[in-house]
Amino acid sequence: MTVSNDLMELKEDKILEKYAAAEALISGFDHTPRIAAKREPDVVRERSPGLGTRRRFRSTTPGLVTRSTARPEGVQLAERVLESDDDALTTPLQASVLRALRRSLSVAQVMSDQYGEQTGLSDLKRANLAGTLDASQKDRFQQLLSASALISLHVFANMMDFLLSGIAADTEESEIQCGEVEEILLDNDQLALHGALWELDQEIASASIDTDAQLVSLIMSYCEQLMEKVTLRAEGVELLQSFSDARYRVEADNFEITGFTPAARARSTTLAMAFKRPEEVVGNHIAKYQAMKLAKMLMAYDFDRKLNPFAELGGFIFTFMGDGKPGTGKTTLIQMMAGLINDYCANAGYVFRYQNLSTDSIDSYQGKSAQNAKSFIRNVTDPNVIGFGTIDDIDQLAGKRGDRQSSAGQLEITAVLMESFAGANTVVRGNCTFGMFSNYPENVDDALRQRAGARFLVDGPQTREDYIDILYLLMGKNHSIPVGDHDLFEAQVIQKAVAASYESHARPKEDALIKVFERVSGGIGDLDTIAKIGAYLKAIQEADERFTGRAIKNITDAVKVRAMDFELPDEWMENPDLFLLKNYETKKNMIADLAQPITVDMVIQEINRYADSEFRYADKSDEVAIDNAVRDMQRMEEAKRRYMEQSRT
């Protein structure tokens, strides 16, 4: 194994040595299920008269005998794959699936061996076979075997999904999902692979597969679910640290192993939306400015290091909340930002993936809503793409805990989003961002709302100039009405408008927060030191107990964004050689040179911006709760009145 940069290469000759064992597994073996139940096929396929019913998987390894020694009821995955349609000959897709199976199994076994050498598991295996394993080592031996099994399963599923994603990109789309993955055995790596292949064989046998594309889709669905289950099992297992912290590469396949992170081959999504240019967004100055900056920030992501310099230096926005009244421009903002990222990625040759989590993701089946939300998160956070995920009308999609109107599916989505946006295992690489949008943010769960690191107030056109500009823009060209005494779009000059918007937050806007600000500043004077600013934050917390440490983190993150209050030059986006294609350290130094120092004004403005939004949400939330309580009381009084009337009669 050689080291290249921070990637360790898995030797090709070691992989080829495992081909014979992998082919034996694909050809046939016996397995008695221990967790999952055997599935009954939906359809019994019959071949045309005169056609053979069995096709042989032929080895490319000289001297290997491929005759299956398994019993007829054993696992014969190669035969199962070849029977997925009625063609008497092996199709190119079937051959590709079998080659991917062999390759993935071989790499999984090499990775397991590598882990065994690093941790001493190989020595313990030899001692166990010789009967000389010390009793004091048995617990560690079993723990290492389980860890090795988890690695084998994940690497197998990860590479299989990666290889098949390249095949799927060239075939027609097919949506076919596997059932629940259950046969996850952790006794050792070999038994783990037996269980996985047995269950995959069962899935193919029980599914109604009519085309090769459906076969590929089913196997990918199985691999994705297997990876998800294995990753959950691996959480908190200390013996897996050496595997999780290292990065490996299979050069011939351009495949990287980065712990338990999926490495699916990057595929862009086809966007069917009408993009908006920045000049078509009127008003919403701060939201527009930050969206434009964020689009360029994403482009600083380094695909070799799998990290964005902005995520390391500070100032990267991983999640943001856009709220405003209906018709103020939230959809336009999404169209503008998606259009900018799409154009930048097309120019740089990067893969861009946009996805929206809609109300269609809410499912009546238990666990399915969570699965849909996890799939959404996984697709957007794929480290091989630039991702933009949106959750429009999040107040309808994610349930508010304690609200009797929230369905089980909505609460499942809330739990997934909370864990994904600021959970123990959340990793911010800087390749993607998530925007949550709502007309009624007060109906969003408090803890989920506070996971929005930035707040974009989408308040639409505000001034006389804004309304003239938007009228002119929407009227189009088919008229001869004069503009009159007005400089078109002068008010939309972004730097001028943003500066004015930021300065307006030198004082808070919400009545409850104004009282806190005036009381604190009146008592201790100008908020010009860390101690005085801290006193102001404590006073805000006393006024609203929901203003917690997470709020302070969001504010400091916003301040760091202000320190990076510059747009990467347009020419850096237009000519990739100037910035985008440079190495990580060079990009990091170029960005650091543009940063500006943090000032007291920045801190006060960001505290007021964030606190204003929280007080605004809290006031609306409290009013909604009071209105609901009043309606409940009124209904109860009416019920009592009717009950008394019926009792008297």
XYZ file of C-alpha atoms in Angstrom:
649
model
C 0.000 0.000 0.000
C 1.388 3.419 -0.971
C 0.634 6.882 0.326
C -0.356 9.675 -2.063
C -1.158 13.012 -0.416
C -3.398 11.872 2.451
C -4.820 8.918 0.487
C -3.563 5.384 0.995
C -3.817 3.266 -2.120
C -5.104 -0.291 -1.966
C -2.744 -2.315 -4.154
C -4.296 -3.729 -7.303
C -2.417 -7.031 -7.002
C -3.930 -7.578 -3.546
C -7.404 -6.992 -4.991
C -6.822 -9.405 -7.852
C -5.725 -12.086 -5.387
C -9.226 -11.946 -3.861
C -11.015 -12.543 -7.176
C -11.110 -16.326 -6.761
C -12.747 -16.102 -3.330
C -15.166 -13.431 -4.574
C -16.194 -15.525 -7.571
C -16.775 -18.505 -5.312
C -19.128 -16.386 -3.207
C -21.021 -15.181 -6.266
C -21.269 -18.682 -7.737
C -22.715 -20.388 -4.705
C -22.577 -20.951 -0.957
C -24.850 -22.170 1.792
C -26.352 -19.803 4.343
C -28.967 -20.328 7.020
C -30.596 -16.986 7.899
C -30.400 -15.991 11.559
C -32.306 -12.696 11.632
C -34.258 -12.210 8.414
C -36.976 -14.528 7.158
C -36.876 -16.155 3.748
C -38.955 -14.205 1.205
C -41.383 -15.776 -1.196
C -41.077 -14.620 -4.803
C -43.871 -12.431 -6.168
C -43.675 -14.021 -9.605
C -42.450 -17.410 -10.747
C -40.668 -16.838 -14.057
C -40.894 -19.395 -16.848
C -38.568 -19.426 -19.814
C -39.625 -20.126 -23.356
C -39.540 -23.812 -24.378
C -36.151 -24.977 -25.497
C -34.175 -22.297 -23.628
C -31.741 -23.361 -20.947
C -32.687 -22.526 -17.419
C -29.189 -22.034 -16.062
C -26.301 -19.895 -17.216
C -22.838 -20.193 -15.890
C -20.750 -17.333 -14.438
C -17.392 -17.896 -16.086
C -14.225 -17.036 -14.247
C -11.494 -14.891 -15.756
C -8.986 -16.414 -13.330
C -7.001 -19.234 -15.000
C -7.421 -22.604 -13.383
C -10.441 -21.643 -11.241
C -13.223 -24.223 -11.275
C -16.541 -22.357 -11.294
C -18.907 -25.296 -10.913
C -21.133 -24.441 -7.959
C -20.880 -26.845 -5.065
C -23.832 -25.297 -3.275
C -27.036 -27.220 -2.742
C -29.936 -26.232 -5.024
C -31.485 -24.255 -2.164
C -28.205 -22.416 -1.469
C -27.276 -18.877 -2.479
C -26.374 -18.692 -6.178
C -26.293 -14.951 -6.780
C -24.725 -15.117 -10.236
C -27.516 -17.354 -11.461
C -30.098 -15.107 -9.807
C -28.740 -12.046 -11.621
C -28.721 -13.837 -14.959
C -32.353 -14.900 -14.486
C -33.538 -11.313 -13.974
C -34.953 -11.252 -17.527
C -35.930 -13.694 -20.251
C -32.911 -13.184 -22.506
C -31.087 -16.452 -23.114
C -27.764 -14.604 -23.326
C -26.012 -12.583 -20.678
C -26.794 -8.900 -21.239
C -24.136 -6.186 -20.907
C -25.826 -4.817 -17.783
C -25.950 -8.240 -16.138
C -22.264 -8.741 -16.898
C -21.516 -5.312 -15.422
C -23.457 -6.179 -12.255
C -21.519 -9.442 -11.837
C -18.190 -7.721 -12.394
C -19.173 -5.034 -9.873
C -20.079 -7.738 -7.348
C -16.721 -9.452 -7.804
C -14.809 -6.200 -7.593
C -16.683 -4.915 -4.537
C -16.322 -8.184 -2.637
C -12.597 -8.289 -3.404
C -11.979 -4.725 -2.223
C -14.048 -5.353 0.920
C -11.895 -8.368 1.777
C -8.649 -6.463 1.125
C -9.858 -3.631 3.352
C -10.744 -6.147 6.063
C -7.268 -7.664 5.829
C -5.708 -4.210 6.019
C -7.702 -3.435 9.161
C -6.640 -6.777 10.633
C -2.952 -5.983 10.112
C -3.313 -2.480 11.587
C -5.136 -3.561 14.745
C -3.508 -6.937 15.436
C -6.661 -8.841 14.534
C -4.703 -10.986 12.086
C -2.396 -12.169 14.886
C -5.369 -12.940 17.102
C -6.969 -14.965 14.293
C -3.808 -17.049 13.903
C -3.615 -17.590 17.654
C -7.269 -18.610 17.742
C -6.757 -21.142 14.937
C -3.732 -22.552 16.734
C -5.672 -22.763 19.988
C -3.238 -20.436 21.760
C -5.513 -17.418 22.160
C -5.245 -16.126 25.722
C -8.541 -15.914 27.620
C -7.865 -12.255 28.460
C -7.826 -11.436 24.741
C -11.107 -13.079 23.806
C -13.287 -10.012 24.383
C -11.024 -7.796 22.300
C -10.843 -10.528 19.652
C -14.634 -10.613 19.314
C -14.888 -6.810 19.275
C -12.304 -6.603 16.500
C -14.122 -9.292 14.526
C -17.347 -7.288 14.770
C -15.552 -4.105 13.727
C -14.000 -5.922 10.765
C -17.447 -7.208 9.773
C -18.849 -3.659 9.794
C -15.980 -2.460 7.609
C -16.451 -5.311 5.122
C -20.172 -4.696 4.825
C -19.858 -0.951 4.353
C -16.976 -1.115 1.868
C -18.820 -3.782 -0.146
C -22.076 -1.795 -0.248
C -20.259 1.503 -0.789
C -18.235 0.323 -3.769
C -21.146 -1.617 -5.252
C -23.309 1.503 -5.107
C -20.462 3.569 -6.570
C -19.858 1.227 -9.503
C -23.556 0.778 -10.266
C -24.203 4.525 -10.128
C -22.004 4.863 -13.196
C -24.083 2.202 -14.944
C -27.373 3.759 -13.812
C -26.375 7.107 -15.309
C -26.430 5.514 -18.791
C -29.765 3.682 -18.411
C -33.353 4.765 -18.138
C -34.483 5.766 -14.664
C -36.197 3.056 -12.658
C -37.649 3.422 -9.200
C -37.694 0.089 -7.394
C -36.922 -0.165 -3.702
C -35.753 -3.083 -1.606
C -37.402 -4.168 1.616
C -35.998 -3.776 5.123
C -32.367 -4.897 5.447
C -32.161 -7.257 8.418
C -29.506 -9.964 7.970
C -26.582 -7.957 9.378
C -24.269 -10.467 11.080
C -21.211 -9.275 12.971
C -19.556 -12.538 14.038
C -16.802 -12.017 11.457
C -16.262 -10.431 8.068
C -16.872 -13.608 6.052
C -20.180 -14.419 7.737
C -21.199 -10.772 7.387
C -20.742 -10.946 3.605
C -22.623 -14.269 3.501
C -25.588 -12.644 5.232
C -25.540 -9.605 2.951
C -25.348 -11.661 -0.257
C -28.060 -14.039 0.971
C -30.409 -11.129 1.644
C -29.594 -9.482 -1.691
C -30.374 -12.796 -3.396
C -33.689 -12.908 -1.553
C -34.521 -9.328 -2.573
C -33.920 -10.056 -6.255
C -35.908 -13.293 -6.057
C -38.929 -11.677 -4.390
C -39.058 -8.503 -6.505
C -40.962 -8.179 -9.755
C -38.008 -7.314 -11.968
C -38.720 -6.965 -15.678
C -35.672 -5.043 -16.879
C -31.971 -4.804 -16.192
C -32.485 -1.183 -15.138
C -34.820 -2.369 -12.376
C -32.208 -4.903 -11.270
C -29.583 -2.166 -10.965
C -32.016 0.114 -9.126
C -32.934 -2.636 -6.655
C -29.304 -3.492 -5.881
C -28.433 0.188 -5.382
C -31.405 0.607 -3.054
C -30.227 -2.410 -1.059
C -26.650 -1.081 -0.860
C -27.783 2.358 0.299
C -29.940 0.883 3.034
C -27.185 -1.542 4.080
C -24.710 1.355 4.374
C -27.178 3.322 6.472
C -27.770 0.414 8.863
C -24.059 -0.364 9.175
C -23.196 3.290 9.806
C -25.681 3.389 12.688
C -24.155 0.223 14.151
C -20.664 1.724 13.842
C -21.468 4.873 15.826
C -19.419 5.086 19.012
C -17.308 1.974 18.300
C -13.818 3.116 19.348
C -12.047 0.241 17.615
C -13.216 1.677 14.271
C -11.402 4.986 14.779
C -8.366 3.978 12.723
C -10.628 3.131 9.785
C -12.810 6.234 10.136
C -9.847 8.627 10.301
C -8.017 7.227 7.251
C -8.724 7.633 3.541
C -8.094 4.907 1.003
C -8.200 4.836 -2.765
C -8.689 2.180 -5.426
C -6.895 3.832 -8.316
C -8.294 1.724 -11.170
C -11.881 2.591 -10.238
C -11.274 6.148 -8.997
C -12.990 4.984 -5.814
C -12.243 6.497 -2.409
C -13.015 5.031 1.001
C -13.544 7.763 3.598
C -14.667 5.952 6.714
C -18.393 5.292 6.684
C -19.158 8.110 4.226
C -20.910 6.962 1.018
C -18.919 7.607 -2.146
C -21.640 7.292 -4.798
C -20.469 8.501 -8.181
C -21.483 12.123 -8.494
C -24.492 12.791 -10.735
C -26.076 16.150 -11.389
C -29.780 16.718 -11.126
C -31.619 18.094 -14.130
C -33.132 21.379 -12.992
C -36.534 22.216 -14.420
C -36.872 25.672 -12.917
C -36.839 29.193 -14.282
C -33.639 30.762 -12.975
C -33.694 34.394 -11.897
C -30.846 36.858 -12.321
C -29.830 38.946 -9.270
C -31.152 42.116 -10.908
C -34.589 40.484 -11.078
C -34.743 40.281 -7.274
C -36.123 43.569 -5.923
C -35.785 44.378 -2.228
C -34.661 41.662 0.210
C -31.233 43.276 0.148
C -29.468 41.353 2.926
C -31.042 38.015 1.930
C -30.098 38.607 -1.715
C -26.556 39.651 -0.841
C -25.936 36.699 1.461
C -27.393 34.263 -1.082
C -25.058 35.639 -3.762
C -22.065 35.352 -1.421
C -23.031 31.842 -0.357
C -23.280 30.689 -3.981
C -19.663 31.738 -4.504
C -18.552 30.335 -1.129
C -19.721 26.883 -2.201
C -17.458 27.069 -5.229
C -14.378 27.313 -2.995
C -14.915 23.653 -1.992
C -11.865 21.490 -2.647
C -12.769 18.055 -4.026
C -9.364 16.567 -3.148
C -9.404 17.637 0.499
C -13.196 17.266 0.735
C -13.234 20.581 2.604
C -14.056 24.238 1.963
C -11.610 26.907 3.235
C -14.593 28.945 4.407
C -15.639 26.029 6.651
C -12.166 26.065 8.221
C -11.670 29.838 8.408
C -15.244 30.528 9.533
C -18.077 32.274 7.785
C -19.636 29.355 5.926
C -23.436 29.129 6.111
C -24.481 25.471 6.367
C -28.143 26.128 7.185
C -30.291 29.229 6.929
C -33.914 30.184 7.522
C -35.737 32.426 5.066
C -39.023 33.766 6.382
C -41.484 36.375 5.233
C -45.073 36.999 4.287
C -46.572 35.267 1.236
C -45.508 36.899 -2.027
C -42.364 38.590 -0.701
C -39.955 36.646 -2.907
C -38.838 33.395 -1.231
C -39.271 31.340 -4.406
C -37.502 34.021 -6.450
C -34.592 33.916 -4.010
C -34.325 30.122 -4.428
C -34.423 30.470 -8.215
C -31.703 33.106 -8.131
C -29.360 31.143 -5.872
C -29.866 27.827 -7.692
C -29.270 29.579 -11.015
C -26.017 31.148 -9.826
C -24.641 27.867 -8.459
C -25.741 25.992 -11.574
C -23.911 28.448 -13.844
C -20.770 28.502 -11.698
C -20.634 24.695 -11.596
C -21.184 24.403 -15.343
C -18.287 26.788 -15.943
C -15.962 24.948 -13.535
C -16.986 21.446 -14.623
C -18.341 20.580 -11.158
C -21.355 18.401 -10.488
C -24.281 20.395 -9.036
C -27.133 18.699 -7.239
C -30.285 20.564 -6.230
C -33.073 18.888 -4.319
C -36.204 20.090 -2.546
C -37.799 18.216 0.341
C -41.520 18.570 -0.312
C -44.685 17.478 1.454
C -44.704 14.410 -0.826
C -42.003 13.039 1.503
C -44.538 12.620 4.319
C -45.676 8.998 4.290
C -48.277 7.177 6.334
C -46.020 4.127 6.772
C -43.965 4.190 9.959
C -40.341 5.074 9.278
C -40.830 5.874 5.578
C -40.926 9.663 6.133
C -37.636 9.469 8.023
C -36.164 7.359 5.232
C -37.223 9.966 2.652
C -35.673 12.773 4.706
C -32.416 10.827 5.160
C -32.250 10.193 1.431
C -32.676 13.933 0.834
C -29.876 14.778 3.268
C -27.587 12.086 1.853
C -28.069 13.271 -1.732
C -27.321 16.913 -0.932
C -24.353 16.260 1.398
C -22.640 13.888 -1.042
C -18.994 15.080 -0.801
C -18.518 14.539 -4.530
C -20.985 17.269 -5.559
C -21.864 20.893 -4.890
C -25.248 20.605 -3.201
C -28.158 22.954 -2.524
C -31.108 21.577 -0.573
C -34.288 23.519 0.083
C -37.202 22.818 2.399
C -40.042 25.049 1.302
C -42.972 25.559 3.677
C -41.059 23.783 6.425
C -43.827 24.612 8.905
C -46.064 22.151 6.997
C -43.375 19.534 6.436
C -41.679 19.248 9.829
C -43.899 18.739 12.854
C -43.691 20.763 16.038
C -43.106 18.517 19.027
C -45.956 18.693 21.506
C -48.378 19.865 18.829
C -51.304 17.449 18.607
C -51.791 18.429 14.967
C -48.365 17.064 13.968
C -48.467 13.659 12.320
C -46.018 10.856 13.038
C -44.466 11.372 9.606
C -43.908 15.079 10.254
C -42.254 14.337 13.605
C -39.986 11.782 11.922
C -38.821 14.449 9.468
C -38.226 16.901 12.323
C -36.014 14.370 14.121
C -33.957 13.650 10.979
C -33.429 17.341 10.178
C -32.408 18.179 13.750
C -29.852 15.361 13.817
C -28.536 16.189 10.344
C -28.188 19.956 10.820
C -26.549 20.012 14.250
C -26.241 16.445 15.532
C -23.325 14.643 17.127
C -22.276 13.204 13.760
C -22.886 16.293 11.609
C -19.849 17.078 9.455
C -19.768 20.432 7.663
C -17.457 20.042 4.668
C -18.599 23.211 2.945
C -19.792 21.579 -0.272
C -23.502 22.119 0.384
C -26.016 24.333 2.089
C -29.626 23.907 3.225
C -32.288 26.608 3.093
C -35.477 26.351 5.138
C -38.293 28.664 4.020
C -41.596 29.474 5.657
C -44.383 32.025 5.739
C -45.063 31.038 9.345
C -41.705 30.300 11.061
C -43.401 30.539 14.454
C -44.983 27.164 13.661
C -41.573 25.511 13.229
C -40.236 23.554 16.198
C -38.057 25.876 18.321
C -35.069 23.514 18.396
C -35.184 22.952 14.642
C -35.536 26.657 13.909
C -32.503 27.417 16.056
C -30.475 25.019 13.932
C -30.660 27.598 11.158
C -27.269 29.261 11.429
C -28.324 32.347 9.448
C -31.564 34.262 9.131
C -32.705 35.705 5.812
C -35.644 38.059 6.343
C -37.490 37.941 3.015
C -39.626 41.059 3.321
C -39.914 41.953 -0.371
C -39.975 45.518 -1.727
C -40.084 48.146 1.024
C -39.392 51.627 -0.339
C -41.042 53.774 -2.999
C -38.039 53.078 -5.233
C -38.447 49.321 -4.718
C -42.059 49.417 -5.854
C -41.242 51.475 -8.940
C -38.427 49.056 -9.849
C -40.543 45.927 -9.445
C -43.437 47.458 -11.417
C -41.074 48.338 -14.273
C -39.512 44.871 -14.183
C -42.811 42.969 -14.243
C -44.443 45.191 -16.864
C -42.012 43.925 -19.470
C -41.231 45.679 -22.735
C -44.597 45.724 -24.533
C -45.539 49.296 -23.559
C -44.405 52.867 -24.068
C -45.198 54.260 -20.619
C -42.407 56.643 -19.540
C -40.481 55.878 -16.379
C -40.733 59.399 -15.038
C -38.603 60.971 -12.317
C -36.780 57.855 -11.144
C -33.344 56.258 -11.590
C -34.188 52.659 -12.442
C -32.627 50.059 -10.123
C -30.411 52.648 -8.412
C -31.925 51.539 -5.094
C -30.995 47.944 -5.902
C -27.233 48.601 -6.092
C -26.343 45.797 -3.738
C -23.424 47.243 -1.751
C -25.265 50.507 -1.050
C -28.525 48.767 -0.144
C -26.842 46.176 2.100
C -24.841 48.787 3.995
C -28.065 50.668 4.761
C -29.814 47.442 5.792
C -27.026 46.458 8.188
C -26.895 49.941 9.732
C -30.624 49.761 10.413
C -29.896 46.934 12.881
C -27.735 49.135 15.118
C -30.890 49.245 17.220
C -33.422 46.401 17.542
C -36.813 46.575 15.826
C -39.094 44.362 17.962
C -40.774 46.176 20.866
C -39.830 43.572 23.478
C -36.184 43.624 22.410
C -36.093 47.440 22.280
C -37.010 47.506 25.985
C -34.167 45.120 26.809
C -31.678 47.098 24.701
C -32.624 50.447 26.236
C -32.552 49.065 29.792
C -29.092 47.527 29.374
C -27.482 50.383 27.427
C -29.051 52.909 29.797
C -27.534 51.118 32.762
C -24.008 50.317 31.506
C -23.559 52.726 28.588
C -22.444 51.933 25.061
C -22.028 48.219 24.350
C -18.375 48.502 23.381
C -16.703 45.665 25.302
C -17.082 41.896 25.460
C -18.345 42.193 29.052
C -21.052 44.722 28.150
C -22.135 42.756 25.097
C -22.288 39.611 27.274
C -24.522 41.466 29.729
C -26.843 42.377 26.849
C -27.000 38.726 25.757
C -27.839 37.633 29.316
C -30.613 40.229 29.503
C -32.062 38.883 26.250
C -31.995 35.352 27.709
C -33.848 36.553 30.807
C -36.518 38.055 28.575
C -36.810 34.893 26.452
C -35.521 31.605 27.846
C -35.371 30.158 24.324
C -32.351 32.386 23.672
C -29.776 29.724 24.548
C -26.139 28.913 23.859
C -27.075 27.757 20.372
C -28.318 31.271 19.642
C -24.915 32.660 20.694
C -23.197 30.223 18.351
C -25.438 31.250 15.466
C -24.710 34.913 16.185
C -20.934 34.394 16.296
C -21.140 32.398 13.065
C -23.023 35.304 11.493
C -20.331 37.698 12.737
C -17.679 35.522 11.085
C -19.710 35.704 7.889
C -19.538 39.494 8.189
C -15.761 39.249 8.627
C -15.827 37.491 5.278
C -18.044 40.301 3.999
C -16.756 40.224 0.484
C -17.804 38.592 -2.725
C -15.281 36.415 -4.468
C -14.468 38.293 -7.686
C -16.634 37.388 -10.672
C -13.549 36.677 -12.762
C -12.629 33.897 -10.305
C -15.909 32.197 -11.222
C -15.582 32.911 -14.947
C -11.974 31.706 -15.270
C -11.549 28.519 -13.151
C -7.752 28.697 -13.389
C -7.682 31.898 -11.336
C -9.144 30.268 -8.214
C -11.411 27.234 -8.542
C -8.783 24.833 -9.863
C -6.018 25.856 -7.459
C -5.034 23.597 -4.545
C -6.641 23.880 -1.139
C -3.898 25.823 0.638
C -3.669 28.388 -2.158
C -7.443 28.942 -2.101
C -7.377 29.231 1.681
C -4.645 31.893 1.598
C -6.407 33.845 -1.165
C -9.595 33.936 0.911
C -7.772 34.853 4.139
C -6.200 37.849 2.382
C -9.668 39.251 1.649
C -10.992 38.925 5.223
C -11.601 42.009 7.360
C -11.421 42.467 11.146
C -14.496 42.024 13.339
C -15.899 45.249 14.807
C -18.246 46.060 17.680
C -20.822 47.376 15.209
C -20.857 44.008 13.396
C -21.461 42.141 16.661
C -24.283 44.436 17.857
C -25.979 44.373 14.453
C -25.891 40.580 14.254
C -27.176 40.200 17.832
C -30.096 42.495 17.032
C -30.807 40.779 13.685
C -30.927 37.343 15.273
C -32.740 38.365 18.459
C -35.308 40.379 16.486
C -36.156 37.269 14.486
C -36.465 35.107 17.620
C -38.680 37.641 19.381
C -40.763 37.970 16.214
C -41.182 34.188 16.028
C -41.878 33.899 19.767
C -44.528 36.617 19.732
C -46.334 35.011 16.812
C -45.973 31.553 18.337
C -47.389 32.746 21.654
C -50.295 34.477 19.899
C -51.073 31.316 17.956
C -50.951 29.255 21.166
C -53.239 31.741 22.944
C -55.704 31.776 20.055
C -55.789 27.979 20.063
C -56.332 27.899 23.840
C -59.179 30.432 23.526
C -60.825 28.332 20.812
C -60.504 25.219 22.990
C -62.120 27.024 25.909
C -64.914 28.329 23.698
C -65.592 24.849 22.372
C -65.639 23.444 25.909
C -68.094 26.143 27.066
C -70.333 25.427 24.078
C -70.123 21.705 24.799
C -71.141 22.303 28.440
C -74.050 24.496 27.365
C -75.369 21.875 24.936
C -74.883 19.142 27.526
C -76.915 21.083 30.100
C -79.724 21.670 27.571
C -79.871 17.968 26.708
C -79.855 17.044 30.388
C -82.851 19.269 31.094
C -84.841 17.710 28.274
